[in-house]
mmCIF file of C-alpha atoms in Angstrom:
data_model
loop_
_atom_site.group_PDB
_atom_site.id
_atom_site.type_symbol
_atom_site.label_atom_id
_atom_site.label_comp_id
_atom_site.label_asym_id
_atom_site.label_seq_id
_atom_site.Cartn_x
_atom_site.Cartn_y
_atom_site.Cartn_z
ATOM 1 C CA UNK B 1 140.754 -23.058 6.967
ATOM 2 C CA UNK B 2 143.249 -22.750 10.363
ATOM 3 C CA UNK B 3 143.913 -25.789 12.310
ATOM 4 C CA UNK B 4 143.040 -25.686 15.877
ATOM 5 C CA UNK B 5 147.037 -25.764 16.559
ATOM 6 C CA UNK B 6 147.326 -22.619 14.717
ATOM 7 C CA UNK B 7 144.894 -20.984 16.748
ATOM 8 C CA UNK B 8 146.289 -21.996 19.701
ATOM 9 C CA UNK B 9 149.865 -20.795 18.675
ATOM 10 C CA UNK B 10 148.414 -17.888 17.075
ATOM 11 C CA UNK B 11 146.896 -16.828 20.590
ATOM 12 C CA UNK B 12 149.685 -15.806 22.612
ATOM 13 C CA UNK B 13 150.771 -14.065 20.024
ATOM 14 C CA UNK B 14 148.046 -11.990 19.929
ATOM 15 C CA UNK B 15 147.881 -11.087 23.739
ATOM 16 C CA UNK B 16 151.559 -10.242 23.357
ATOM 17 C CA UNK B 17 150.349 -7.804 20.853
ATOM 18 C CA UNK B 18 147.704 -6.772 22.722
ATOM 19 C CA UNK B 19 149.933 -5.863 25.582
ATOM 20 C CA UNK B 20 152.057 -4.465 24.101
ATOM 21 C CA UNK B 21 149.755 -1.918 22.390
ATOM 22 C CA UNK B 22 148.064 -1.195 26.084
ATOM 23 C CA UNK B 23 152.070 -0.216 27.293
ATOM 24 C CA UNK B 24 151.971 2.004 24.041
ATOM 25 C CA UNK B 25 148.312 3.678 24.906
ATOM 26 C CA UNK B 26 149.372 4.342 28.127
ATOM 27 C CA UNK B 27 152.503 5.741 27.949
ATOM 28 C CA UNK B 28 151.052 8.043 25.268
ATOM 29 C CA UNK B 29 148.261 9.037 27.437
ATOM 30 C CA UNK B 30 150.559 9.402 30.130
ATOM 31 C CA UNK B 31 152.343 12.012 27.687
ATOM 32 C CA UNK B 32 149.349 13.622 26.362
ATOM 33 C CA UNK B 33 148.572 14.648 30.145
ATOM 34 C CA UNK B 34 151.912 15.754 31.352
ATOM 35 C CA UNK B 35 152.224 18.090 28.470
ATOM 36 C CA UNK B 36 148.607 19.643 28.700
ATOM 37 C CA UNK B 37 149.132 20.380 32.407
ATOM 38 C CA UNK B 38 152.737 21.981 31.912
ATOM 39 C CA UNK B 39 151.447 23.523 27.865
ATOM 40 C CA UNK B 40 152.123 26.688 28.277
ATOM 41 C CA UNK B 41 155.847 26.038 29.274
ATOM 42 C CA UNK B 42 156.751 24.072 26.527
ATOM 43 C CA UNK B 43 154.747 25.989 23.980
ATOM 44 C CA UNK B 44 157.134 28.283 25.058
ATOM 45 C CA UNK B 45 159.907 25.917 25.072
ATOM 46 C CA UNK B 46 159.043 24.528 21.640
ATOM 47 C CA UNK B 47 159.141 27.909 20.112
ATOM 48 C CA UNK B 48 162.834 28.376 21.393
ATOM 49 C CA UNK B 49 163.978 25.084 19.977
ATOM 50 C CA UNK B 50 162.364 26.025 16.937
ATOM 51 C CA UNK B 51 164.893 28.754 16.296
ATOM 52 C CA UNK B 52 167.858 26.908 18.142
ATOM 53 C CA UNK B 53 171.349 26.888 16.894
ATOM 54 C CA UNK B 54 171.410 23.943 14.180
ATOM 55 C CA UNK B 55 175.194 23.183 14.399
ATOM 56 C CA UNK B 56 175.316 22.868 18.104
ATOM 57 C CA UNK B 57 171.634 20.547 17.226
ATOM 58 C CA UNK B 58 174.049 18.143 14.902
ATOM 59 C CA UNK B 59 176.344 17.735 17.511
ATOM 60 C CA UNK B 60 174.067 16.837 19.560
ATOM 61 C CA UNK B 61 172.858 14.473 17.081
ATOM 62 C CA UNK B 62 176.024 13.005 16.441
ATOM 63 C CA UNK B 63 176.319 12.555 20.174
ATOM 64 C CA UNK B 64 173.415 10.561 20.431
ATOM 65 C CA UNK B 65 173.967 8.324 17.252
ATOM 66 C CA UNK B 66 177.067 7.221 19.297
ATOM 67 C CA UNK B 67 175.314 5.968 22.510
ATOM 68 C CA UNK B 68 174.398 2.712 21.016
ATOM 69 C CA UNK B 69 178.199 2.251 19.945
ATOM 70 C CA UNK B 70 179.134 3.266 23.088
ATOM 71 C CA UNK B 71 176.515 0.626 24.862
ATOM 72 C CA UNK B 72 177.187 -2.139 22.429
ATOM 73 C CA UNK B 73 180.936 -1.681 23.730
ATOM 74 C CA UNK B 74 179.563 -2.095 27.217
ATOM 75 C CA UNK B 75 177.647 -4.671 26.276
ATOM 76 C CA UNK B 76 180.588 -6.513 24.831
ATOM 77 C CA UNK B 77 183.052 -5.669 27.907
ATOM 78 C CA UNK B 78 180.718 -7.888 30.050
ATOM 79 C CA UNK B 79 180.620 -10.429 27.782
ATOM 80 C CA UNK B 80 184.195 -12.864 27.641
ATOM 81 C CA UNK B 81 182.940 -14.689 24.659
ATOM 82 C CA UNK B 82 183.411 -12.499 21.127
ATOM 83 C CA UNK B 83 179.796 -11.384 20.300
ATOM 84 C CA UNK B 84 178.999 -10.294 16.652
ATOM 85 C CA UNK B 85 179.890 -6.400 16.210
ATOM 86 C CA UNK B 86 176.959 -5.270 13.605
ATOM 87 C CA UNK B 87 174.081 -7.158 15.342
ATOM 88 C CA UNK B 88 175.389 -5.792 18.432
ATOM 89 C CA UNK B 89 175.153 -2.903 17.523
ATOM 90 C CA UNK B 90 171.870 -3.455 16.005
ATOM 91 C CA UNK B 91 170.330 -5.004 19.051
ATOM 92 C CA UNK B 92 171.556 -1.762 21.394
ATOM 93 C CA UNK B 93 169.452 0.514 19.098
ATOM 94 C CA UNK B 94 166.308 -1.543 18.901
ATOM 95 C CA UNK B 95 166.738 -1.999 23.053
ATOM 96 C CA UNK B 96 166.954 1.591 23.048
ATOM 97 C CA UNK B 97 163.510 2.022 21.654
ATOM 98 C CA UNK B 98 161.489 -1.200 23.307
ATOM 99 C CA UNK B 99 163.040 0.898 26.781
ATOM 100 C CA UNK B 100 160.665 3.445 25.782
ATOM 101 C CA UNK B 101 157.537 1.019 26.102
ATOM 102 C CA UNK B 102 158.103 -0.629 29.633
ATOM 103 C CA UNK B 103 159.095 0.389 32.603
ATOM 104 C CA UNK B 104 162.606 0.346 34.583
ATOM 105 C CA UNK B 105 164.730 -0.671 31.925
ATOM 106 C CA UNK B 106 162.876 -4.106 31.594
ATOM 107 C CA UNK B 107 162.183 -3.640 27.310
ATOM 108 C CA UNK B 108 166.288 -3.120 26.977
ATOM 109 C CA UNK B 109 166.962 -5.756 29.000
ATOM 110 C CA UNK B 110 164.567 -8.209 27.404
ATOM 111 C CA UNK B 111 165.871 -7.499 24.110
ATOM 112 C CA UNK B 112 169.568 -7.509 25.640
ATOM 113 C CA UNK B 113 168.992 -10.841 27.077
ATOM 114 C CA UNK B 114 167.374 -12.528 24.111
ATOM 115 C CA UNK B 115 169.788 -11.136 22.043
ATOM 116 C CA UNK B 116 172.931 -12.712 24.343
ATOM 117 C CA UNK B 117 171.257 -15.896 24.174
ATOM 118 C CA UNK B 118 171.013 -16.317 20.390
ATOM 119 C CA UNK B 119 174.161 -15.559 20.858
ATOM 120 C CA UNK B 120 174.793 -18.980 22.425
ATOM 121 C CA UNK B 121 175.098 -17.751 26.525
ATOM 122 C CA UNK B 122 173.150 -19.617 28.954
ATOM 123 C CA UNK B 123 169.915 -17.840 30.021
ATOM 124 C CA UNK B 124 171.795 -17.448 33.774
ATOM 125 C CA UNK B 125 174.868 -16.187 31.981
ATOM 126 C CA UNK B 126 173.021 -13.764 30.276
ATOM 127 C CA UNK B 127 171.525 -11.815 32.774
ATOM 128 C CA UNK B 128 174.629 -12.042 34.991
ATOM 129 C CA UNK B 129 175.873 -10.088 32.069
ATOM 130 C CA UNK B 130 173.152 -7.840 31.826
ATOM 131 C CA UNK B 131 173.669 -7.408 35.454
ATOM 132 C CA UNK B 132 177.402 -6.639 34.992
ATOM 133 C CA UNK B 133 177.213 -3.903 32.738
ATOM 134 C CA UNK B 134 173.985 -1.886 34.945
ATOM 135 C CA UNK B 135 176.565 -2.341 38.018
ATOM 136 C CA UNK B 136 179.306 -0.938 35.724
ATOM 137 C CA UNK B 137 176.991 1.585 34.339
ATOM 138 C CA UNK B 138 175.609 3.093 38.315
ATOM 139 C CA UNK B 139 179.321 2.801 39.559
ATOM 140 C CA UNK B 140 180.434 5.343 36.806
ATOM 141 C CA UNK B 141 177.787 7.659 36.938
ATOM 142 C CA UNK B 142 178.132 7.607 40.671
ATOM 143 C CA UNK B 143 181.844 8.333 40.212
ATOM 144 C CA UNK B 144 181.449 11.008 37.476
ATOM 145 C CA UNK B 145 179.110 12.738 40.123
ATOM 146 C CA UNK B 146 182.103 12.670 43.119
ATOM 147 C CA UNK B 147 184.492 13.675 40.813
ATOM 148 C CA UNK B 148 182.269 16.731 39.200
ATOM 149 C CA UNK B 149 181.114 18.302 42.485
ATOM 150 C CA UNK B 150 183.828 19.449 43.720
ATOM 151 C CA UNK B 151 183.984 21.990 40.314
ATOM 152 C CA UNK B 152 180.113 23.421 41.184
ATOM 153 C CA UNK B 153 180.200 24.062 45.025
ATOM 154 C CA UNK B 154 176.699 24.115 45.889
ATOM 155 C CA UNK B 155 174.842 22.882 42.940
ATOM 156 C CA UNK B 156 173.992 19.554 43.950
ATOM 157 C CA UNK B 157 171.888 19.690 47.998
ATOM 158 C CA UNK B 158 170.849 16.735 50.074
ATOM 159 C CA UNK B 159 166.989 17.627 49.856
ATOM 160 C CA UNK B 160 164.951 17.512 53.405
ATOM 161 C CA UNK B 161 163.886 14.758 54.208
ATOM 162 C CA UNK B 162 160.114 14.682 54.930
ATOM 163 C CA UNK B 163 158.398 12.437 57.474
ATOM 164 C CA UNK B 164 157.004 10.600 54.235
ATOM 165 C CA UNK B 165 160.401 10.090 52.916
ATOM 166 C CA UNK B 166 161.923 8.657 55.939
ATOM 167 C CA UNK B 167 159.000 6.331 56.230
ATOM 168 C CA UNK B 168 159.719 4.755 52.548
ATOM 169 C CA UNK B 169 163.727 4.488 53.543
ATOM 170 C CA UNK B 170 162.308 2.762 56.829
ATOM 171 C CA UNK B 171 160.298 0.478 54.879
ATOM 172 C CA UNK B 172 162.620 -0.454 52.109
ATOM 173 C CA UNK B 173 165.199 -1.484 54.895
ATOM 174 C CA UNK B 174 162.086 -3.474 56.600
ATOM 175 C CA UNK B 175 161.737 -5.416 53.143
ATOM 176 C CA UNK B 176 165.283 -6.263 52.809
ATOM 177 C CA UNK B 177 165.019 -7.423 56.607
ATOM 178 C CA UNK B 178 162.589 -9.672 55.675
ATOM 179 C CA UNK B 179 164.355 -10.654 52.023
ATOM 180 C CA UNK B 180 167.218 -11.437 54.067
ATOM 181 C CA UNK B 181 164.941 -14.244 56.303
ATOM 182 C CA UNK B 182 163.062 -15.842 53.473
ATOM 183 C CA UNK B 183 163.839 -18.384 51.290
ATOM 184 C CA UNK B 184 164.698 -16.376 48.408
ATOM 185 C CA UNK B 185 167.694 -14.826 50.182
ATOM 186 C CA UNK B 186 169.537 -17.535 49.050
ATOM 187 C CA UNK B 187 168.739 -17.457 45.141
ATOM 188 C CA UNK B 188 169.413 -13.977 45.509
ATOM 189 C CA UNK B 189 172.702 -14.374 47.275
ATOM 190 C CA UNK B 190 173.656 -17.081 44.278
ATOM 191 C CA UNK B 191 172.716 -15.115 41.792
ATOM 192 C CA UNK B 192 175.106 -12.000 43.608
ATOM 193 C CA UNK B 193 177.933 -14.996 43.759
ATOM 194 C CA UNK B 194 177.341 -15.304 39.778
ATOM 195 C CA UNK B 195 177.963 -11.833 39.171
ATOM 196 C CA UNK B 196 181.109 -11.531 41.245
ATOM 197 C CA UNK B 197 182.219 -14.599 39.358
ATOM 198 C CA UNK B 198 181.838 -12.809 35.909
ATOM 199 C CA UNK B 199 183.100 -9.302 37.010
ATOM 200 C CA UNK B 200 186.323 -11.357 38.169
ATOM 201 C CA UNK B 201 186.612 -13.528 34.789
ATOM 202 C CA UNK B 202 185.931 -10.136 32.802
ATOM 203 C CA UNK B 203 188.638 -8.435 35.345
ATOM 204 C CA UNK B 204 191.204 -11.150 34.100
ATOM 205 C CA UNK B 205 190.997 -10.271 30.111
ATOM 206 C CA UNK B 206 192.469 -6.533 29.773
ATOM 207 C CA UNK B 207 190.755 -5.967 27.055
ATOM 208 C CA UNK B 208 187.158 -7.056 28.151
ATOM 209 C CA UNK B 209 187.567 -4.557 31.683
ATOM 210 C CA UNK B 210 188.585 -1.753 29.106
ATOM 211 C CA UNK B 211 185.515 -2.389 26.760
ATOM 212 C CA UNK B 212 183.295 -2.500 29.974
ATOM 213 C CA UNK B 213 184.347 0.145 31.762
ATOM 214 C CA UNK B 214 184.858 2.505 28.391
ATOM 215 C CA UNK B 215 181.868 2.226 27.000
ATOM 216 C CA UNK B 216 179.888 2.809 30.283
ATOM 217 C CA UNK B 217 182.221 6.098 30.418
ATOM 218 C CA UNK B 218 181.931 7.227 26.928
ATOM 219 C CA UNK B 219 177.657 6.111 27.262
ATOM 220 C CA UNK B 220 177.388 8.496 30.385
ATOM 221 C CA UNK B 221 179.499 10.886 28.771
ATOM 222 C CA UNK B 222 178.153 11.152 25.032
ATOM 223 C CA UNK B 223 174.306 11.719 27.222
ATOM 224 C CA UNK B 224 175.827 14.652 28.937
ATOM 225 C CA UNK B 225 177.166 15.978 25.792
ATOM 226 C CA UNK B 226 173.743 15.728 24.324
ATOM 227 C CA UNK B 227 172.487 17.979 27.009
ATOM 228 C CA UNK B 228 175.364 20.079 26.666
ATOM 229 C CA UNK B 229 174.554 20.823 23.246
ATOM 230 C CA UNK B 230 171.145 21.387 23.174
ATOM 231 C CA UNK B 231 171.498 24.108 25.985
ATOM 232 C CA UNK B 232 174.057 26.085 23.915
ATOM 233 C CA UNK B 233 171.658 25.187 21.358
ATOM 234 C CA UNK B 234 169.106 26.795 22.916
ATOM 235 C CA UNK B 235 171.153 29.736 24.331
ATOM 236 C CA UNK B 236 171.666 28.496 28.091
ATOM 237 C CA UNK B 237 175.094 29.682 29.180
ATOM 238 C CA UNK B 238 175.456 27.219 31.646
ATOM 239 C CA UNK B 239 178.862 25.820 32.265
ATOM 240 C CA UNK B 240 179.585 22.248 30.488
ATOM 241 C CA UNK B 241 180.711 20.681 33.645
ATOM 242 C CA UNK B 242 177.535 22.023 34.917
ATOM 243 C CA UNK B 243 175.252 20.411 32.867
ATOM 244 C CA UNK B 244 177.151 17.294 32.976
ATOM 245 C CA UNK B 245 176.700 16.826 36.603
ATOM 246 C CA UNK B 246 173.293 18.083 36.140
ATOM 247 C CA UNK B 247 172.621 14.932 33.666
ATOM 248 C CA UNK B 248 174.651 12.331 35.947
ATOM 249 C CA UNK B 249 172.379 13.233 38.725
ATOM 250 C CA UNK B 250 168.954 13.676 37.436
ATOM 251 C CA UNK B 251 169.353 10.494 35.250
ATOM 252 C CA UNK B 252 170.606 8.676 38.560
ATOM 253 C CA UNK B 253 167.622 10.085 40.693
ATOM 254 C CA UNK B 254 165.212 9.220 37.860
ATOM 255 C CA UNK B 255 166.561 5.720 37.696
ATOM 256 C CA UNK B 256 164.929 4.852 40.664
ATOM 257 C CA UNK B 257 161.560 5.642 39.340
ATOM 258 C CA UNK B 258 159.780 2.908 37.051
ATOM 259 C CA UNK B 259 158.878 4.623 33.905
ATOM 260 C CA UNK B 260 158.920 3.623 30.420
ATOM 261 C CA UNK B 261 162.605 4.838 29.702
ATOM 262 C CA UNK B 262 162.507 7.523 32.407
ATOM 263 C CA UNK B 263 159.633 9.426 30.793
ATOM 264 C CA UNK B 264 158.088 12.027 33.180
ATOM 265 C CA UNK B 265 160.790 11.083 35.437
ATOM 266 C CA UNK B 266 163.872 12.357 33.728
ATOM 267 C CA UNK B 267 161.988 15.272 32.185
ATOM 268 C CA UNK B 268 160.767 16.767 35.320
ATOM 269 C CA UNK B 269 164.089 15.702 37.161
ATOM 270 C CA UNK B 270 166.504 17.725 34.337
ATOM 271 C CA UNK B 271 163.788 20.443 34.017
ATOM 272 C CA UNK B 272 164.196 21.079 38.160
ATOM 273 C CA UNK B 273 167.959 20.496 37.614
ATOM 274 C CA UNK B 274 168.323 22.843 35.516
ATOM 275 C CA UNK B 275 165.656 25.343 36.858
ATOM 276 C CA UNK B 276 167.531 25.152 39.744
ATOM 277 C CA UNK B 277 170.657 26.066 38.572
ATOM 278 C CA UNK B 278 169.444 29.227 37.018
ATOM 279 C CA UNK B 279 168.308 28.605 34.109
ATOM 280 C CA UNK B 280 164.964 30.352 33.119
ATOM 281 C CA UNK B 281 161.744 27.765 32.667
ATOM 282 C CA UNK B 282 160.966 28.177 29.052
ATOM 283 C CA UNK B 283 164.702 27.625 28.775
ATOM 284 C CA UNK B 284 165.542 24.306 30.999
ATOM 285 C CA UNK B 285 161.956 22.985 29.132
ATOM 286 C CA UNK B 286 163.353 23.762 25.369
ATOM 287 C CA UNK B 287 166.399 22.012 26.624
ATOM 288 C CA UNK B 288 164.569 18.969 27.425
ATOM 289 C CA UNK B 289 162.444 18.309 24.569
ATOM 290 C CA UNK B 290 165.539 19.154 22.535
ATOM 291 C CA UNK B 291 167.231 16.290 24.651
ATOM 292 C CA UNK B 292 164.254 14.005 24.511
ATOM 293 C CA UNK B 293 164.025 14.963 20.858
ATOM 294 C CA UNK B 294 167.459 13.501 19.955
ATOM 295 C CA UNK B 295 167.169 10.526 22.333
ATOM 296 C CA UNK B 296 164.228 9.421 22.144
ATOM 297 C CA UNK B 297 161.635 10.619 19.399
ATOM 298 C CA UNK B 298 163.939 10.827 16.385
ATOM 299 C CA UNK B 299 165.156 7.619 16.807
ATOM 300 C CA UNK B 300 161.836 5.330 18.286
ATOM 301 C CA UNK B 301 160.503 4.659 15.027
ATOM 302 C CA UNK B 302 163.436 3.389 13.392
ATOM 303 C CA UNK B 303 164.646 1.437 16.482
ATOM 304 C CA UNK B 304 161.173 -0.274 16.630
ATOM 305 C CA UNK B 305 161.949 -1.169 12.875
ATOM 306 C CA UNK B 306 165.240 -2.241 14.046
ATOM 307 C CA UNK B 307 163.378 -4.214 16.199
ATOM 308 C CA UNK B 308 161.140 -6.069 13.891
ATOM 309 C CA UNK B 309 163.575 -6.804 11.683
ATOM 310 C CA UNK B 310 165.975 -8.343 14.390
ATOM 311 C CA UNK B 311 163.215 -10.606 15.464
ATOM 312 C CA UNK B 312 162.270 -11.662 11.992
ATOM 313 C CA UNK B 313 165.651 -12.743 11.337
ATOM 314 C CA UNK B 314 165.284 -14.358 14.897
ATOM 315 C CA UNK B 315 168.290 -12.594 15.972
ATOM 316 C CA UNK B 316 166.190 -11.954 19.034
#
């Protein structure tokens, strides 16, 4: 017979749970109806990737598998304090696949942050760091983007903007206006102070700006190969430093959307990308899922066991 304390503890447990398997419902339904709307396409584009080049596949593969390395190195760099290499390591894998469950980065960063603090950081501490390496993260992709234009003249078009669109811009600087006159402007401006603080401590050990700044390289970088991959894979003879700037900037447009780990987002933002660019639709939509494929549904299962067994060990 359970004691009414058990209960009790038992019960936010359970609403966790409960939550957590609404996220999953409706990120599958979600899925369900974006693929019966666009079927025919990637029936189409499923076939292809059926009978896609396998080597270029396993480099793709291999490219992926070294994303979390490349993001616990990241991780680390924005860290000063020495965090444990395997768990880190670990922790980037299983953040990779609780991403996939809530929106706008929010399941990495929860398991990021509880992870830092078993670590021994202060809670504050640990989402300056968290904030440290995004920063890092949009500032490379940003100049990876500059620096690849130049190479595809043309490719990449300021869109018009519509009467809609101007009205959002107008009333995200209204917002910040009225950000700036509340009293949360100046949480907000200590928290900013915090971060500035780290970067600078992080700035002073060599090796931790290397480690930061490296690993958010080699993490944008090992995505684009990815991409790169599967579209040989898949017979697309786009140009490498094509598809890389293709990447950089649909993953940075689809950032700003809130979807569990971009999905919907980044699909239909690489699929235009890429449609755009020439590349025939059943094409650009085998070159997705084959992307998606080795980012994202290959690895979720195991990362959600990675997961579990993180936070039974309570390294989380």
């Amino acid at each position: 017979m359970t004691s009414p304390g058990t209960e009790l503890a038992a019960s936010p447990v359970r609403r966790r749970a409960y939550w957590h398997a609404a996220v999953l419902l409706v990120v599958l339904l979600g899925g369900l109806y974006l693929a019966r709307r666009h079927w025919p396409v990637l029936e189409s584009g499923a076939g292809r990737l059926a009978g896609a080049d396998q080597g270029w596949l396993l480099v793709g593969a291999t490219a992926a598998l070294g994303t979390w390395a490349a993001s616990a190195l990241a991780q680390q760099g924005a860290v000063v304090r020495r965090l444990p290499g395997s768990r880190l390591v670990a922790a980037q894998f299983a953040a990779s696949a609780a991403n996939h469950l809530l929106p706008a980065g929010l399941g990495a960063g929860a398991v990021n942050l509880r992870f830092l603090m078993r670590c021994g950081l202060p809670p504050g501490r640990s989402a300056s760091a968290l904030a440290v390496k995004a920063a890092a993260g949009a500032v490379v992709r940003l100049t990876l983007i500059a620096l690849l234009a130049p190479f595809s003249p043309g490719l990449l078009r300021l869109p018009n903007l519509s009467a809609t669109a101007l009205g959002l811009v107008l009333g995200g600087a209204v917002l910040l206006a009225v950000l700036l006159a509340t009293p949360l402007w100046p949480r907000c401006r200590q928290a900013l102070t915090a971060v500035l603080a780290d970067i600078r401590a992080l700035h002073a050990c060599p090796a931790r700006a290397a480690a930061l700044w490296g690993g958010s390289l080699a993490f944008a970088g090992l995505h684009s190969t990815v991409l790169i991959a599967v579209t040989r894979a898949v017979g697309l003879s786009l140009p490498p430093l094509q598809v890389a700037l293709l990447y950089l900037a649909a993953s940075s447009a689809a950032a700003l959307l809130p979807t569990p780990g971009g999905l919907g987002s980044l699909d239909a933002a690489l699929a235009l990308a890429l449609t755009v660019s020439g590349a025939p639709g059943a094409a650009a939509a085998s070159a997705v899922l084959g992307y998606r494929l080795l980012t994202v549904w290959l690895p979720l299962l195991p990362g959600l066991l990675v997961l579990g067994v993180l936070v039974r060990r309570k390294a989380l």
